[in-house]
Short mmCIF file of C-alpha atoms in Angstrom, two decimals:
data_model
loop_
_atom_site.label_atom_id
_atom_site.label_comp_id
_atom_site.label_asym_id
_atom_site.label_seq_id
_atom_site.Cartn_x
_atom_site.Cartn_y
_atom_site.Cartn_z
CA MET A 1 203.12 143.94 120.49
CA GLY A 2 200.92 143.71 117.49
CA ARG A 3 201.68 140.05 116.68
CA GLN A 4 205.16 141.06 115.35
CA ARG A 5 208.49 139.56 115.82
CA SER A 6 211.43 140.95 117.82
CA ILE A 7 214.35 142.26 115.92
CA LEU A 8 216.38 139.35 114.59
CA SER A 9 219.66 140.73 115.77
CA GLN A 10 218.46 140.53 119.41
CA ILE A 11 218.23 136.78 119.24
CA PRO A 12 221.63 135.15 120.16
CA LEU A 13 222.90 132.72 117.47
CA ASN A 14 223.69 130.10 120.24
CA VAL A 15 220.21 130.36 121.82
CA ARG A 16 218.96 127.00 123.15
CA ALA A 17 216.03 125.61 125.09
CA ASN A 18 216.65 125.22 128.80
CA SER A 19 213.35 123.46 129.53
CA VAL A 20 210.26 122.30 127.65
CA THR A 21 206.98 121.99 129.54
CA GLN A 22 203.71 120.64 128.23
CA LYS A 23 200.81 122.99 129.22
CA LYS A 24 197.02 122.76 128.60
CA ASN A 25 197.13 125.29 125.68
CA GLY A 26 200.51 124.58 124.22
CA ILE A 27 204.27 123.90 124.75
CA GLU A 28 206.11 126.35 127.04
CA ILE A 29 209.88 126.72 126.35
CA SER A 30 212.35 128.56 128.57
CA TRP A 31 215.14 129.79 126.40
CA SER A 32 218.85 130.42 127.40
CA ASP A 33 218.46 134.15 126.70
CA ASP A 34 216.04 134.41 129.69
CA HIS A 35 212.73 134.62 127.76
CA THR A 36 209.83 132.19 127.72
CA GLY A 37 207.67 131.29 124.79
CA LEU A 38 204.28 129.57 124.66
CA TYR A 39 203.61 127.77 121.35
CA PRO A 40 199.97 126.77 120.83
CA TYR A 41 199.43 123.06 119.79
CA ASP A 42 197.51 124.14 116.56
CA TRP A 43 200.41 126.39 115.65
CA LEU A 44 202.95 123.65 116.13
CA HIS A 45 200.86 121.22 114.24
CA ALA A 46 200.63 123.70 111.23
CA HIS A 47 204.39 124.45 111.28
CA SER A 48 205.74 120.95 112.11
CA GLN A 49 208.71 119.76 110.05
CA ASN A 50 211.05 116.72 110.01
CA ARG A 51 214.78 117.06 110.25
CA TYR A 52 215.03 117.63 106.51
CA GLY A 53 212.67 120.63 106.66
CA GLU A 54 209.82 118.80 105.00
CA SER A 55 206.28 119.06 106.16
CA LEU A 56 204.88 116.60 108.54
CA GLU A 57 201.43 118.06 108.13
CA LYS A 58 198.62 115.71 107.46
CA PRO A 59 195.08 116.85 106.69
CA ARG A 60 192.82 116.70 109.63
CA LEU A 61 189.40 115.52 108.45
CA GLY A 62 187.43 115.73 111.70
CA PRO A 63 184.00 117.53 111.47
CA ALA A 64 185.28 120.73 113.02
CA LYS A 65 188.06 120.93 110.38
CA ARG A 66 186.22 120.57 107.10
CA THR A 67 186.91 124.15 106.07
CA ALA A 68 188.09 123.71 102.50
CA PRO A 69 186.98 126.29 99.97
CA ALA A 70 183.94 125.25 97.87
CA PRO A 71 185.00 123.57 94.65
CA ARG A 72 185.24 126.24 91.86
CA ARG A 73 182.17 125.78 89.56
CA PHE A 74 182.91 126.85 86.01
CA PHE A 75 180.52 128.84 83.93
CA ASP A 76 179.93 128.98 80.23
CA SER A 77 177.39 130.04 77.65
CA GLY A 78 175.06 127.33 78.73
CA VAL A 79 174.39 129.10 82.01
CA SER A 80 171.16 131.10 82.18
CA SER A 81 170.74 134.31 84.19
CA ASP A 82 168.58 132.62 86.72
CA GLN A 83 171.44 130.12 87.55
CA SER A 84 173.82 133.02 88.38
CA PRO A 85 174.89 133.28 91.99
CA ARG A 86 172.86 135.90 93.78
CA VAL A 87 172.69 137.41 97.21
CA SER A 88 170.52 140.20 98.72
CA TYR A 89 171.94 143.58 99.50
CA GLU A 90 170.04 143.80 102.83
CA GLY A 91 171.54 140.45 103.88
CA VAL A 92 175.14 141.22 103.11
CA MET A 93 174.86 144.69 104.66
CA SER A 94 173.43 143.56 107.90
CA ASP A 95 174.74 139.96 108.63
CA ASP A 96 178.49 138.89 108.69
CA THR A 97 177.43 135.25 107.96
CA LYS A 98 175.69 136.30 104.82
CA LEU A 99 178.69 138.54 103.93
CA GLY A 100 180.97 135.55 104.24
CA THR A 101 178.65 133.59 101.92
CA TRP A 102 178.82 136.42 99.36
CA LEU A 103 182.54 136.44 99.38
CA GLN A 104 182.83 132.66 99.21
CA LEU A 105 180.40 132.68 96.17
CA ILE A 106 182.67 135.18 94.38
CA HIS A 107 185.69 132.99 95.08
CA SER A 108 184.04 129.70 94.07
CA ARG A 109 181.89 130.87 91.13
CA GLY A 110 183.95 133.85 89.93
CA PHE A 111 181.10 136.33 90.09
CA CYS A 112 177.93 137.17 92.00
CA LEU A 113 174.85 139.48 91.58
CA VAL A 114 173.62 141.58 94.51
CA ASP A 115 169.86 142.25 94.26
CA GLY A 116 168.00 145.00 95.93
CA VAL A 117 170.74 147.62 95.90
CA PRO A 118 169.32 151.11 95.99
CA PRO A 119 170.25 152.67 92.57
CA THR A 120 172.38 155.43 94.00
CA PRO A 121 176.09 155.91 94.12
CA GLU A 122 176.11 156.16 97.93
CA ALA A 123 174.50 152.65 98.42
CA THR A 124 176.79 151.12 95.89
CA LYS A 125 179.85 152.62 97.54
CA GLY A 126 178.64 151.33 100.87
CA LEU A 127 178.27 147.87 99.38
CA LEU A 128 181.98 147.84 98.21
CA GLU A 129 183.14 149.20 101.53
CA ARG A 130 181.42 146.37 103.33
CA ILE A 131 184.24 144.27 102.03
CA ALA A 132 187.29 146.60 102.24
CA PHE A 133 188.32 150.04 101.31
CA ILE A 134 187.92 150.94 97.64
CA ARG A 135 191.30 150.94 95.62
CA HIS A 136 192.22 154.28 94.17
CA THR A 137 193.77 154.28 90.67
CA HIS A 138 194.40 156.79 87.93
CA TYR A 139 190.67 156.48 87.23
CA GLY A 140 189.95 157.69 90.75
CA GLY A 141 188.44 155.73 93.61
CA PHE A 142 184.75 155.12 93.39
CA TRP A 143 183.49 155.51 89.81
CA ASP A 144 180.39 157.38 88.68
CA PHE A 145 180.68 157.77 84.92
CA THR A 146 179.04 157.97 81.48
CA ALA A 147 180.68 157.45 78.09
CA ASP A 148 182.13 160.89 77.97
CA LEU A 149 185.83 159.98 77.32
CA THR A 150 186.87 161.58 80.64
CA PHE A 151 189.69 159.05 80.45
CA LYS A 152 191.20 158.08 77.14
CA ASP A 153 190.07 154.45 77.51
CA THR A 154 187.55 152.38 75.50
CA ALA A 155 185.62 151.77 78.68
CA TYR A 156 184.56 155.46 78.45
CA THR A 157 183.05 155.18 75.10
CA ASN A 158 179.88 153.51 73.76
CA GLU A 159 181.84 151.10 71.59
CA PRO A 160 181.80 147.34 72.08
CA LEU A 161 184.41 145.93 74.47
CA GLY A 162 185.75 142.34 73.95
CA ALA A 163 186.35 140.05 76.85
CA HIS A 164 189.36 141.27 78.95
CA THR A 165 190.68 141.60 82.48
CA ASP A 166 191.39 145.00 83.92
CA ASN A 167 194.67 146.37 85.41
CA THR A 168 197.13 144.13 83.29
CA TYR A 169 199.43 147.13 83.56
CA PHE A 170 199.53 147.14 87.33
CA THR A 171 202.03 145.19 89.25
CA ASP A 172 199.17 144.05 91.44
CA PRO A 173 195.95 144.07 89.37
CA ALA A 174 192.81 144.73 91.46
CA ARG A 175 191.14 141.40 92.42
CA LEU A 176 187.45 142.50 92.60
CA GLN A 177 185.51 144.75 90.34
CA LEU A 178 181.93 145.88 90.77
CA PHE A 179 179.53 147.49 88.23
CA HIS A 180 176.11 148.92 89.04
CA LEU A 181 174.05 150.38 86.24
CA LEU A 182 172.28 153.33 87.67
CA SER A 183 170.31 154.33 84.55
CA HIS A 184 170.20 153.78 80.75
CA THR A 185 167.94 156.32 78.88
CA ASP A 186 167.13 157.17 75.34
CA GLY A 187 168.85 154.21 73.81
CA SER A 188 169.48 150.39 73.84
CA GLY A 189 172.31 147.97 73.87
CA GLY A 190 175.04 147.80 76.51
CA GLU A 191 174.69 144.11 77.45
CA ASN A 192 177.47 142.95 79.75
CA LEU A 193 179.70 140.11 78.78
CA LEU A 194 181.31 137.54 81.34
CA VAL A 195 183.64 134.80 80.49
CA ASP A 196 185.02 132.35 82.98
CA GLY A 197 188.68 132.45 82.15
CA PHE A 198 189.64 129.38 84.35
CA ALA A 199 187.10 127.21 82.59
CA ALA A 200 188.72 128.32 79.26
CA VAL A 201 192.15 127.66 80.61
CA ALA A 202 191.05 124.04 81.71
CA GLN A 203 189.71 123.44 78.15
CA LEU A 204 192.87 124.81 76.58
CA ARG A 205 195.05 122.50 78.62
CA ARG A 206 192.95 119.43 77.65
CA GLU A 207 192.97 120.39 73.99
CA ASP A 208 196.65 121.44 73.65
CA SER A 209 198.91 121.40 76.69
CA THR A 210 201.72 123.11 74.73
CA HIS A 211 199.46 126.10 74.01
CA TYR A 212 198.85 126.26 77.78
CA GLU A 213 202.53 126.17 78.56
CA VAL A 214 203.26 128.94 76.07
CA LEU A 215 200.81 131.31 77.60
CA THR A 216 202.26 130.46 81.06
CA ARG A 217 205.90 130.84 79.98
CA TYR A 218 206.13 133.94 77.75
CA ARG A 219 205.88 137.10 79.85
CA HIS A 220 204.63 140.41 78.27
CA PRO A 221 205.00 144.16 78.83
CA TRP A 222 201.65 145.91 79.54
CA HIS A 223 200.82 149.50 79.77
CA ALA A 224 198.15 152.33 80.39
CA SER A 225 199.23 155.37 78.49
CA GLY A 226 195.95 156.98 77.20
CA ASN A 227 196.07 160.12 79.13
CA GLU A 228 198.93 162.75 78.91
CA ASP A 229 199.85 162.35 82.56
CA VAL A 230 199.79 158.56 82.76
CA CYS A 231 202.25 155.92 81.64
CA ILE A 232 201.80 152.99 83.80
CA GLN A 233 203.74 149.78 83.39
CA PRO A 234 204.15 146.74 85.87
CA SER A 235 207.52 146.39 87.69
CA ALA A 236 208.10 143.20 85.56
CA GLN A 237 206.60 141.63 82.52
CA ALA A 238 203.94 139.12 83.28
CA PRO A 239 202.36 136.04 81.49
CA VAL A 240 198.75 135.66 80.50
CA PHE A 241 198.50 132.78 83.04
CA SER A 242 200.40 133.17 86.32
CA ILE A 243 201.28 130.03 88.26
CA HIS A 244 201.27 130.42 92.16
CA PRO A 245 204.85 129.79 93.31
CA ASP A 246 203.75 128.07 96.52
CA MET A 247 200.49 126.32 95.56
CA GLY A 248 201.68 125.22 92.18
CA LYS A 249 198.54 126.06 90.29
CA MET A 250 197.35 128.73 87.92
CA TYR A 251 195.62 131.54 89.88
CA GLN A 252 195.70 134.72 87.79
CA ILE A 253 194.90 135.75 84.19
CA ARG A 254 195.95 138.81 82.41
CA TRP A 255 194.21 138.92 79.10
CA ASN A 256 193.74 142.43 77.58
CA ASN A 257 194.76 142.90 73.90
CA TYR A 258 194.08 146.61 74.37
CA ASP A 259 196.95 147.00 76.88
CA ARG A 260 199.70 144.82 75.44
CA ALA A 261 202.85 146.71 74.76
CA PRO A 262 205.41 145.78 72.09
CA LYS A 263 207.55 142.91 73.18
CA MET A 264 211.13 142.81 72.14
CA ASP A 265 212.72 139.87 73.85
CA TRP A 266 211.50 136.82 71.82
CA SER A 267 212.34 135.12 68.62
CA VAL A 268 210.14 134.77 65.46
CA ASP A 269 209.45 131.18 66.40
CA GLU A 270 208.45 132.12 69.91
CA GLN A 271 206.14 134.90 68.56
CA ASN A 272 204.43 132.44 66.22
CA ALA A 273 204.00 129.91 69.04
CA TRP A 274 202.42 132.61 71.34
CA TYR A 275 199.99 133.89 68.73
CA ARG A 276 198.89 130.37 67.87
CA ALA A 277 198.32 129.64 71.49
CA ALA A 278 196.54 133.09 71.91
CA ARG A 279 194.18 132.50 69.05
CA HIS A 280 193.27 129.06 70.49
CA TYR A 281 192.51 130.57 73.89
CA GLU A 282 190.46 133.36 72.33
CA LYS A 283 188.42 130.82 70.33
CA ILE A 284 187.57 129.07 73.59
CA LEU A 285 186.72 132.30 75.34
CA ARG A 286 184.21 133.16 72.67
CA SER A 287 182.51 129.78 73.08
CA LYS A 288 181.94 130.44 76.74
CA GLU A 289 180.51 133.94 76.64
CA ILE A 290 177.80 134.79 79.08
CA TRP A 291 175.61 137.84 78.20
CA GLN A 292 173.55 139.58 80.81
CA LYS A 293 171.61 142.77 80.79
CA LEU A 294 172.32 144.72 83.92
CA GLU A 295 169.42 146.53 85.62
CA PRO A 296 169.35 149.31 88.27
CA GLY A 297 169.15 147.66 91.63
CA SER A 298 171.34 144.63 90.72
CA ALA A 299 175.09 145.13 91.11
CA LEU A 300 177.64 142.74 89.46
CA ILE A 301 180.74 141.90 91.23
CA PHE A 302 183.39 139.53 89.80
CA ASP A 303 186.90 138.18 90.35
CA ASN A 304 189.05 140.14 87.99
CA TRP A 305 191.81 137.58 88.23
CA ARG A 306 189.55 134.98 86.84
CA MET A 307 186.55 136.32 84.98
CA LEU A 308 186.93 138.38 81.72
CA HIS A 309 184.27 141.03 81.08
CA GLY A 310 183.12 143.17 78.25
CA ARG A 311 180.00 144.75 76.77
CA SER A 312 178.04 145.31 73.61
CA SER A 313 177.81 148.71 71.94
CA PHE A 314 174.99 150.94 73.14
CA THR A 315 173.18 154.13 72.22
CA GLY A 316 171.69 156.64 74.56
CA LYS A 317 173.00 157.76 77.97
CA ARG A 318 174.18 155.03 80.26
CA ARG A 319 175.29 155.87 83.83
CA MET A 320 177.40 153.30 85.62
CA CYS A 321 179.16 153.30 88.98
CA GLY A 322 181.47 150.82 90.81
CA GLY A 323 185.06 150.36 91.87
CA TYR A 324 187.97 148.02 92.69
CA ILE A 325 188.96 146.13 95.74
CA ASN A 326 192.51 144.90 96.26
CA ASN A 327 193.36 141.15 96.43
CA ASP A 328 194.93 141.27 99.89
CA ASP A 329 192.05 143.09 101.50
CA TYR A 330 189.41 140.83 99.91
CA ILE A 331 191.27 137.55 100.80
CA SER A 332 191.87 138.85 104.36
CA ARG A 333 188.16 139.56 104.83
CA LEU A 334 187.26 136.13 103.24
CA ARG A 335 189.62 134.19 105.45
CA LEU A 336 188.68 135.87 108.64
CA LEU A 337 184.98 135.27 108.04
CA LYS A 338 185.58 131.70 107.07
CA PHE A 339 188.25 130.57 109.55
CA GLY A 340 188.33 133.02 112.41
CA ARG A 341 191.36 135.09 113.64
CA GLU A 342 192.80 132.40 115.90
CA HIS A 343 193.06 129.89 113.15
CA LEU A 344 194.58 132.39 110.72
CA LEU A 345 197.24 133.26 113.39
CA ASN A 346 198.10 129.60 113.92
CA ASN A 347 198.54 129.15 110.28
CA LEU A 348 200.59 132.27 109.35
CA GLY A 349 203.25 131.25 106.75
CA ASN A 350 201.60 127.79 106.18
CA VAL A 351 201.25 127.58 102.37
CA ARG A 352 200.23 123.85 102.32
CA ASN A 353 197.14 123.13 100.28
CA HIS A 354 194.86 121.03 102.55
CA LEU A 355 191.48 121.19 104.13
CA ASP A 356 192.08 123.40 107.22
CA ASN A 357 194.65 125.73 105.58
CA PRO A 358 193.48 129.31 104.96
CA TYR A 359 196.06 129.63 102.22
CA SER A 360 193.86 127.36 100.11
CA PHE A 361 191.90 130.56 99.44
CA ILE A 362 194.22 132.37 97.05
#
C-alpha cells in the first residue's frame, strides 16, 4: 500500500527463502513466513552488494541509460546577458518536456530567465506552482512587495544588497528563488546581481585548499531576528560550504554576512583562519559578479544553494513579486521528469554517483 514497508516487528528474525524463481520481470522469492516477494531486475541491479556490503554496481553505458545530469557550467563576469539560459513562459506552462528542460537548466547553470511572463502576480505565482507548491515562511508565501520595510530586512529597503544566499537561518534553506519585476517607476537603479558560488568555490580551492577546508569545517550560528515576533535559528550550526555525506562533494553554500550570529565555540587562531578564508572567498565572489537589469515580463529563477544574489541601490517605486520552492519538491519534480517513476522506484536508497542514478541530481 502506497509503496511503503510493512512494520519491521512483523518480520521474523529467522525468516529465510524457501524458493527462488526467475521470472520475466524479476526474481520471485517465497519466504518462510508465508509471503511472496517479486524483486525487479533493475531494482536488484541498483541495490546489489557483495558479502562485505560493498556495492557491485557498475555504470551501465548503453544508449538507453545515458541519463547523467548535464555538467554544471560555471558563470562569471565575462558572461553577457544574451548568454544567459532562457526559456519561454508559454513553453514551460504547456509542455512537460520543456518544463523538464527548464528545471535541468536551473540545475546545471544555476539560474534561468523565463521570457514572456505576463507582468502580473497571478501569472508569476502560476509559474512557480508549475514546479511545486510555494514555500511559506515568516515573509509569507508568494511575495508581492515594494521597499516599504514591511519586514525589518534589508531586502525591503532601497539600499544596495551585497551577494548573499537566502535562508541561512533555516535548518533547510529554500532551494529555488524567483524574482519578477512587475514595475519600476519614477526612478532608476536596482540592477540585479548574481554570482556563481560554485565557480568561486572551485577557484578558492585551486588557489588555497586550506581556505576551502576552513570554510567547510567551521560551523556558524545564523539567525533572523528583525521583527519582534521572529527569532529563527537553524537546529544546528552550519558551515559556509556543506559537503554531501553520501556523495562526498560540496552541494550547498550559506553565505550571508547580514545573518551571521555571534560564534562562541572557537579560538582566536580559528577566528583569524576563518576570516582570512572568508576574505579570500569574498574577493573571488566580487570578481565573478554578473549584473542584469530585470524587466517586466522576464522572471529570474535561481538555485539558492549555489547562486548568490544581490542588487544595486535604486530610486523610485519598484514592485517585485516571487517566492521560494523547497529543495525536496524541486528535486522530486526534476527527477520524475528526467528519469520516470519506475526508474526512481528501482533506485530508492541508491546514493551511488553514476550515470543512471537519480541521486546524481542533488
